Amino acid sequence: MGNKDLYAALKKYFGFTQFKGLQEEVISSILKNEDTFVVMPTGGGKSLCYQLPALMNEGTAIVVSPLIALMKNQVDALRAVSSEEGIAHVLNSSLNKTEVKKVKSDIVDGVTKLLYVAPESLTKEENINFLNSVTISFVAIDEAHCISEWGHDFRPEYRNLRKIIERIGDNIPIIGLTATATPKVQEDILKNLGIQQANTFKASFNRPNLYYEIRPKTKNVDSDITRFVKQNEGKSGIIYCLSRKRVEELAKTLQVNGIKAVPYHAGLDAKTRVKHQDRFLMEDADVVVATIAFGMGIDKPDVRFVVHNDIPKSIESYYQETGRAGRDGGEGHCLAFYSYKDIEKLEKFMSGKPVAEQEIGHALLQEVVAFAETSMSRRKFILHYFGEEFDNATGEGGDMDDNMRYPKKRHEAQDEVVTILNVIDKTNQRYKSKDIVSVLVGNINALIKSHRTDTQEFFGVGSDKETEYWMALLRQVLVAGFLRKDIETYGVVKLTDAGHDFIKNPVSFMMTEDHSYKQANDDSIITNLKGSGNAADQKLFDLLKSERKSVADKLSLPPFVIFQDPSLEDMALKYPITMEELSNVHGVGEGKAKKYGASFVSLITNYVDENDILRPDDFIVKSTGINSSLKLYIIQSVDRKLPLDDIAAAKGLEMPDFIKEMEAIVYSGTKLNIDYWIEDILDEDQQEEIHDYFIEAENDKIDEAMNEFDGDYDVEELRFYRIKFISEVAN
Ligand code: ADP
Ligand code: MG
């Protein structure tokens, strides 16, 4: 078969004049009837690798694919390029008798070149016998990572394919294709399919036109996302959320802010889903807000950004989802919001699963944490994860991430690296990262105790530094290649040759200081500004803070009752110069604006004038009002002195969520008189004691109050009282 024929077929069937990446080599391998293994990133053009040889070969190629929807898309596409309707078929349990008959006769007649099957259908005796009686050119296994438990999408039905293929015929070439490139998954695939000798083609996973950015997720994530989308007005983008509810909320928020956004998730009926998908593809909608149900098989080339409202559960998912940006080679901004709390949420989801699966899920999540928190080149991190070397000084796209554009501080850490390597060496390389760090800082746990490691002279050698420091350094040492994680033992860390060399001949090791991403305490409405990557005007924020201080001093009130930090932050972002604008700021109601706002508004007006600031009027993020009817209900019910637990129950709210709503009400300047409730739970002395605390306190954090009272009150009591307090002294 000459190359000319190959190009002629490419043109004839697909209308393309060039092969993409390694396609030509892959196809030649398949046409030689050799087992072939293809690793290409999503969008790399894997389908064509088996479709073209299938069309050229004699007989029928079987394509195993996990998703019926994907199969249907491909079959439709193939039928469109051929005059022969029967050129491609799907064989699955949804077909009726007549349809099955038609499929079989087309195969027997040699019309059908590609037969798509789900692995379940392949296990049926009847199908195996039939396929055994016809000419099969090869079997292609798409999304082959489903074979491996170590992938992100394990499907047990995939594990028996080898045996079934042997029953269908002798020496049928097997083609495995996947976009998951971790060495462990690849090894599993080859082993399970029995094709260790396969010709392997692995494309680079580097996507140089994608810009990777991670920002801390705060309570302002709605505004952060809205602002980001507004800054990219008119561009096409996907926003991924974990839950359907969040998809709906965020889509609404974007809509009321004038953004053409549509929601997409599996809870919508099929018609709506198709409609929304089409609107996005046809550019009636700029943005689709979706769960991960969206995107499989979607091939919109000009997606300019992918935002993750929640961090994905594996690097594979992150890579795949961000990979939908910039398919056309143009700009693609990948922005993810990360908070460690989301990781804990994901861990909770796994808790019902079998232990082995949990261990794997946990290991995958730890990689996500490392990726999110790292200060090194994100591209290098991802490619290292996929077993690919990348030099970010010379490699394409080397400067395309937040860490490389805005580098974090670095410092010499040669001695500390030697310390880590020594501890691992001396403990016989049997610990996972977490335990190694425990040994370093001197924390005992059952495992360490059972090895008597706590009696060793090096136990606690690193206790002068924090756990986070050692974790961060350990990750950097891993990526530098001095250590490796042993996958079989769920992430036990071992020394590499380079690691042994380093102990003998240490050289300079510049450690990048990691982001802190310390979780803002949920109890406190005050959001920690430090490290937050948003666009608030820091200089103005500082001015607003000192204004707040002087107002507070004048009124002998703690500053937090005037305005909360997030409100000041929002002012430093939106530059409100009228009272009305001020009352649109996060956490500021009309009442509060009137009462305390005047001096803030004039301060901002001066600041805007002096610094020639163009005010981004259109950045004002409106809220959806979804919650305001709830708030109104609460205000009215409290007015009628209904028991708080009844009000919460009537709205189907858990108490902590209900309290949160009430807090939002009083913090934005509306009074709530809950004395009737407080009297029931706290006597007068107690009330006085808590009141005195808050009036003196530097901030309103509940955990600090808890500490102060040392268990005298529970969280809810303190939060209730804080509502009364804010309501009275601030409003
Ligand atoms: P994968 O399965 O690797 O994610 P697909 O097979 O879905 O990728 O292909 C992605 C896109 O690339 C499709 O739109 C396909 O038409 C296009 N494509 C594939 N091969 C070529 C080629 N040789 N020239 C131009 N476009 C191609
Ligand atoms: Mg594919």
PDB file of N, CA, C and O and ligand atoms in Angstrom, residues 46-47 50 74 142-143, ligand 2:
ATOM      1  N   LYS A  46      -7.935  10.516  17.155  1.00  0.00           N
ATOM      2  CA  LYS A  46      -7.797   9.068  17.298  1.00  0.00           C
ATOM      3  C   LYS A  46      -8.786   8.306  16.415  1.00  0.00           C
ATOM      4  O   LYS A  46      -8.426   7.276  15.842  1.00  0.00           O
ATOM      5  N   SER A  47     -10.024   8.812  16.304  1.00  0.00           N
ATOM      6  CA  SER A  47     -11.029   8.040  15.556  1.00  0.00           C
ATOM      7  C   SER A  47     -10.551   7.739  14.135  1.00  0.00           C
ATOM      8  O   SER A  47     -10.692   6.626  13.641  1.00  0.00           O
ATOM      9  N   TYR A  50      -8.450   4.572  13.259  1.00  0.00           N
ATOM     10  CA  TYR A  50      -9.011   3.253  12.950  1.00  0.00           C
ATOM     11  C   TYR A  50     -10.076   3.322  11.854  1.00  0.00           C
ATOM     12  O   TYR A  50     -10.297   2.364  11.140  1.00  0.00           O
ATOM     13  N   GLN A  74     -20.486   8.953  15.805  1.00  0.00           N
ATOM     14  CA  GLN A  74     -19.478   8.515  14.840  1.00  0.00           C
ATOM     15  C   GLN A  74     -20.136   7.812  13.659  1.00  0.00           C
ATOM     16  O   GLN A  74     -19.734   8.003  12.514  1.00  0.00           O
ATOM     17  N   ASP A 142     -11.605   1.768  21.768  1.00  0.00           N
ATOM     18  CA  ASP A 142     -11.505   3.209  22.014  1.00  0.00           C
ATOM     19  C   ASP A 142     -11.658   3.459  23.516  1.00  0.00           C
ATOM     20  O   ASP A 142     -12.268   2.660  24.217  1.00  0.00           O
ATOM     21  N   GLU A 143     -11.113   4.549  23.970  1.00  0.00           N
ATOM     22  CA  GLU A 143     -11.157   4.872  25.407  1.00  0.00           C
ATOM     23  C   GLU A 143     -10.643   3.675  26.214  1.00  0.00           C
ATOM     24  O   GLU A 143     -11.251   3.254  27.208  1.00  0.00           O
TER      25      GLU A 143
HETATM   26 MG    MG B   2     -12.224   9.791  20.636  1.00  0.00          MG
END
